[in-house]
PDB file of C-alpha atoms in Angstrom:
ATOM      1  CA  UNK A   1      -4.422   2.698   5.126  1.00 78.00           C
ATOM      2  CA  UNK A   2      -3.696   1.222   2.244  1.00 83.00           C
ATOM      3  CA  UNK A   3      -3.445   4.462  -0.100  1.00 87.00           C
ATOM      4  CA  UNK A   4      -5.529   2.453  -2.653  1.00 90.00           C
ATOM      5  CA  UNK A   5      -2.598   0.078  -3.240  1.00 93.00           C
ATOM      6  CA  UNK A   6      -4.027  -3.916  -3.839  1.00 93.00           C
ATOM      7  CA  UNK A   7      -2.308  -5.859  -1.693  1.00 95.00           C
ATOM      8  CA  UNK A   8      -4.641  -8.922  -2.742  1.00 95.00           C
ATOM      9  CA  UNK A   9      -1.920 -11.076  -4.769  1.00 96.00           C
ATOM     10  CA  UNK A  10       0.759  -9.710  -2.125  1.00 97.00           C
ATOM     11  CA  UNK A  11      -1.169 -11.009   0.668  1.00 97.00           C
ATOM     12  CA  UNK A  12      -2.101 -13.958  -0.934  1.00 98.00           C
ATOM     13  CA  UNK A  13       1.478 -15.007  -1.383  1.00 97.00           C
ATOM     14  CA  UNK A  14       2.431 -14.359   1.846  1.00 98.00           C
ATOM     15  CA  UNK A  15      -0.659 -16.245   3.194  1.00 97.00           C
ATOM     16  CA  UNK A  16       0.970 -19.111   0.828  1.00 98.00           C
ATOM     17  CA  UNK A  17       4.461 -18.891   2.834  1.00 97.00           C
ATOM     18  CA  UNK A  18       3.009 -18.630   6.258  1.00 98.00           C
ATOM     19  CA  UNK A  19       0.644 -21.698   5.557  1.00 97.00           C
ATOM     20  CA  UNK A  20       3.477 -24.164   4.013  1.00 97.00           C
ATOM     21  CA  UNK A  21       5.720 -23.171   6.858  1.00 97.00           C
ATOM     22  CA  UNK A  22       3.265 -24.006   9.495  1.00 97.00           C
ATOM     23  CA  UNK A  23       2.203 -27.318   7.827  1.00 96.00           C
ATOM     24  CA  UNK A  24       6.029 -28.199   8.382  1.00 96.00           C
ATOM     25  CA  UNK A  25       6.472 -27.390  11.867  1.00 95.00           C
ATOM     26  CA  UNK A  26       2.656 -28.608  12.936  1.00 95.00           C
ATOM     27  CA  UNK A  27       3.094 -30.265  16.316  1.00 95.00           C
ATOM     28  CA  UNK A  28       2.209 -33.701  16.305  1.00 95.00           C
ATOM     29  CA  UNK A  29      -0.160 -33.343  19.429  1.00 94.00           C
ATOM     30  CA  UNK A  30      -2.108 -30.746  16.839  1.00 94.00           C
ATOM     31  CA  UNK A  31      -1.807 -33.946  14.178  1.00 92.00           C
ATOM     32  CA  UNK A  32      -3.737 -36.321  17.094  1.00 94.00           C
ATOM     33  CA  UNK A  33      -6.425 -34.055  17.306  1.00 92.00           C
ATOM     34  CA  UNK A  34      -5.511 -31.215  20.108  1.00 94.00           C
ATOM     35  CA  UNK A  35      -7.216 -28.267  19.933  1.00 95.00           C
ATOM     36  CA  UNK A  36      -6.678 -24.467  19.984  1.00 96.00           C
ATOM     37  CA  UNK A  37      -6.262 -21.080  18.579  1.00 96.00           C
ATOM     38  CA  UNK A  38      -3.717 -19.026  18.255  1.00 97.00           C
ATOM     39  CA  UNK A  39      -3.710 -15.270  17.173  1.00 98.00           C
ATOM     40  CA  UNK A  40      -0.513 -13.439  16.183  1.00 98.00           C
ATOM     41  CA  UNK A  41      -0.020  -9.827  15.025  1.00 98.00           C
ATOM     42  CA  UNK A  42       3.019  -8.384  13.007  1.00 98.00           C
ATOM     43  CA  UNK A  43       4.771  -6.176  10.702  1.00 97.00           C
ATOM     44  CA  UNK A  44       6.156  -6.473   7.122  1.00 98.00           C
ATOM     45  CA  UNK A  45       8.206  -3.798   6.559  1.00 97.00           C
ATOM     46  CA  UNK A  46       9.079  -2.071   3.273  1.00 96.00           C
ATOM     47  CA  UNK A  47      11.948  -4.236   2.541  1.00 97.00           C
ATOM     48  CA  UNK A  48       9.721  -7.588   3.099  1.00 97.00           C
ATOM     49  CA  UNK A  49      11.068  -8.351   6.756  1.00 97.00           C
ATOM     50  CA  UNK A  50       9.139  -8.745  10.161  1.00 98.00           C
ATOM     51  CA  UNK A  51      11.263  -7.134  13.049  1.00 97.00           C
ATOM     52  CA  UNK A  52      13.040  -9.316  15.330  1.00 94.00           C
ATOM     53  CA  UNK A  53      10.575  -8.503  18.344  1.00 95.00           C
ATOM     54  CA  UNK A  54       7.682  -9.600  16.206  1.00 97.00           C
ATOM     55  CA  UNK A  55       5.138 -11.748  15.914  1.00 98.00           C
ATOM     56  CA  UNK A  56       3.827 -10.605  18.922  1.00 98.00           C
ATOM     57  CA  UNK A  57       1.138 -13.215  20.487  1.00 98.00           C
ATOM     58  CA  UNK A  58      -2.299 -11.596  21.069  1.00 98.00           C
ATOM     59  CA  UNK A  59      -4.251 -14.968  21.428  1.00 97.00           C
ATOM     60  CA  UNK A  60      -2.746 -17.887  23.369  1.00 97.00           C
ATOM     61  CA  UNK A  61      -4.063 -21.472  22.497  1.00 96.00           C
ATOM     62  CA  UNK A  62      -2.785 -22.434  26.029  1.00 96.00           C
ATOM     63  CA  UNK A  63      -1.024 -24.619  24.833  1.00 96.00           C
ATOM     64  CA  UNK A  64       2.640 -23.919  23.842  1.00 96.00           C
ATOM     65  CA  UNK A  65       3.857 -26.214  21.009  1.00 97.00           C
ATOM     66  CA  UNK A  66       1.137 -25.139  19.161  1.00 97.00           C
ATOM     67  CA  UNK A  67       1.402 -21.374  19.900  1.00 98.00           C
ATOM     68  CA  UNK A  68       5.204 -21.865  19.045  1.00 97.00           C
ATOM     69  CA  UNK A  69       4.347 -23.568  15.673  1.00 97.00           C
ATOM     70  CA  UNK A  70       2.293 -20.393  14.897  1.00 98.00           C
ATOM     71  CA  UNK A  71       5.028 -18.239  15.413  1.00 98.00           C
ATOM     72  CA  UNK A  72       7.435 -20.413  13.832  1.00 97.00           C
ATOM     73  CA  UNK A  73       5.502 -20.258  10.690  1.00 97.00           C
ATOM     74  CA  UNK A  74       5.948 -16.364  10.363  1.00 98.00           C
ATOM     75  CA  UNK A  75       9.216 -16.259  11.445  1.00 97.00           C
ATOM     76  CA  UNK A  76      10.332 -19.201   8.977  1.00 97.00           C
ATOM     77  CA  UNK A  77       8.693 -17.067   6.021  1.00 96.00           C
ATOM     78  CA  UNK A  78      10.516 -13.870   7.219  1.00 95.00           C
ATOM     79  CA  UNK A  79      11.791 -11.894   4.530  1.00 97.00           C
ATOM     80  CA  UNK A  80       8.830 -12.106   2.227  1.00 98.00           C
ATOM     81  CA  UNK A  81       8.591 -10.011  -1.023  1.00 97.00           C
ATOM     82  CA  UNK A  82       9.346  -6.028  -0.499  1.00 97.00           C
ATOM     83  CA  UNK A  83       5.969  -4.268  -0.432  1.00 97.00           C
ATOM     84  CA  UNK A  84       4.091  -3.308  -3.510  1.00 95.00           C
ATOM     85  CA  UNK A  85       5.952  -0.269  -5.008  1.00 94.00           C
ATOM     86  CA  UNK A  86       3.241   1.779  -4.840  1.00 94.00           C
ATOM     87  CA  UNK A  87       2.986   1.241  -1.822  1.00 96.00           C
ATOM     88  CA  UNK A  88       4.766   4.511   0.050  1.00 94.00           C
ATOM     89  CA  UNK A  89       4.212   4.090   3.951  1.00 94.00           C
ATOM     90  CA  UNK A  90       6.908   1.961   5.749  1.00 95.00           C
ATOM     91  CA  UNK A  91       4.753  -1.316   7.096  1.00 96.00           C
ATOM     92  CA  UNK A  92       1.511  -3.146   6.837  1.00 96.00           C
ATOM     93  CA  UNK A  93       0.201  -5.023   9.665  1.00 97.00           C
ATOM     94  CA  UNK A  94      -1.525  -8.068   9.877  1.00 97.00           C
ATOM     95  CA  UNK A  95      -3.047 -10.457  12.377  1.00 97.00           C
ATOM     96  CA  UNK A  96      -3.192 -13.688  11.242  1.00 97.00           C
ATOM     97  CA  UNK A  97      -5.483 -16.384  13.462  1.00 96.00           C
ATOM     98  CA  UNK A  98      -4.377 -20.086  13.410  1.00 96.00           C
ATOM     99  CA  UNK A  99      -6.893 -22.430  13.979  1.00 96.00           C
ATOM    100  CA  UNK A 100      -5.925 -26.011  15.096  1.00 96.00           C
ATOM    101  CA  UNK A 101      -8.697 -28.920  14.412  1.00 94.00           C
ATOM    102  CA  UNK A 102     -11.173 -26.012  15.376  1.00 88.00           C
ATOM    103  CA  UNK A 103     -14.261 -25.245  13.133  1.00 82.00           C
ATOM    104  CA  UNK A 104     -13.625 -22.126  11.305  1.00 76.00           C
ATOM    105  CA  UNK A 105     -17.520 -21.018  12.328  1.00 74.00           C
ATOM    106  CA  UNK A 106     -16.523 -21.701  15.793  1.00 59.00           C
ATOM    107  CA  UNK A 107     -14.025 -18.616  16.100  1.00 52.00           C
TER     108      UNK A 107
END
């Protein structure tokens, strides 16, 4: 619930973190063309930081530098901005999907 806070330009920004960072640590066998998905669910808390434990992996590619490039990216953008003020509850949670020379259709 998001108690009718917009979290649109939050989540955009944090989309914008996660994306740069993953572009840096892409694996080069992901660069040659290897394929996979990856999907990863966490926690921002209040304060803008993902718990230690977390990203947790919900989707393996299979294939482990490019599920560990996923997870790098979140980790490598951990803290992001505090929540929204208005925002009272203590997390969001997200699951973001990384898709690696896969069609976007083809999820």
């Amino acid at each position: 619930p998001t108690e009718g806070v917009d979290f649109t330009t939050y989540l955009a920004r944090v989309l914008a973190s996660v994306k740069r960072n993953w572009y840096a640590v892409m694996p080069e066998s992901a660069r040659l063309g290897d394929r996979g998905k990856v999907v990863l669910q966490f926690r921002i808390m209040h304060n803008g930081v993902v718990p230690d434990a977390e990203p947790a992996l919900v989707g393996s590619s299979g294939k482990d530098p490019l599920d560990r490039a996923a997870v790098s990216s979140i980790r490598a953008s951990t803290p992001f901005e505090p929540l929204p003020p208005a925002f009272s509850g203590p997390f969001i949670e997200l699951r973001f999907i990384f898709l690696y020379n896969v069609p976007q259709n083809a999820q």
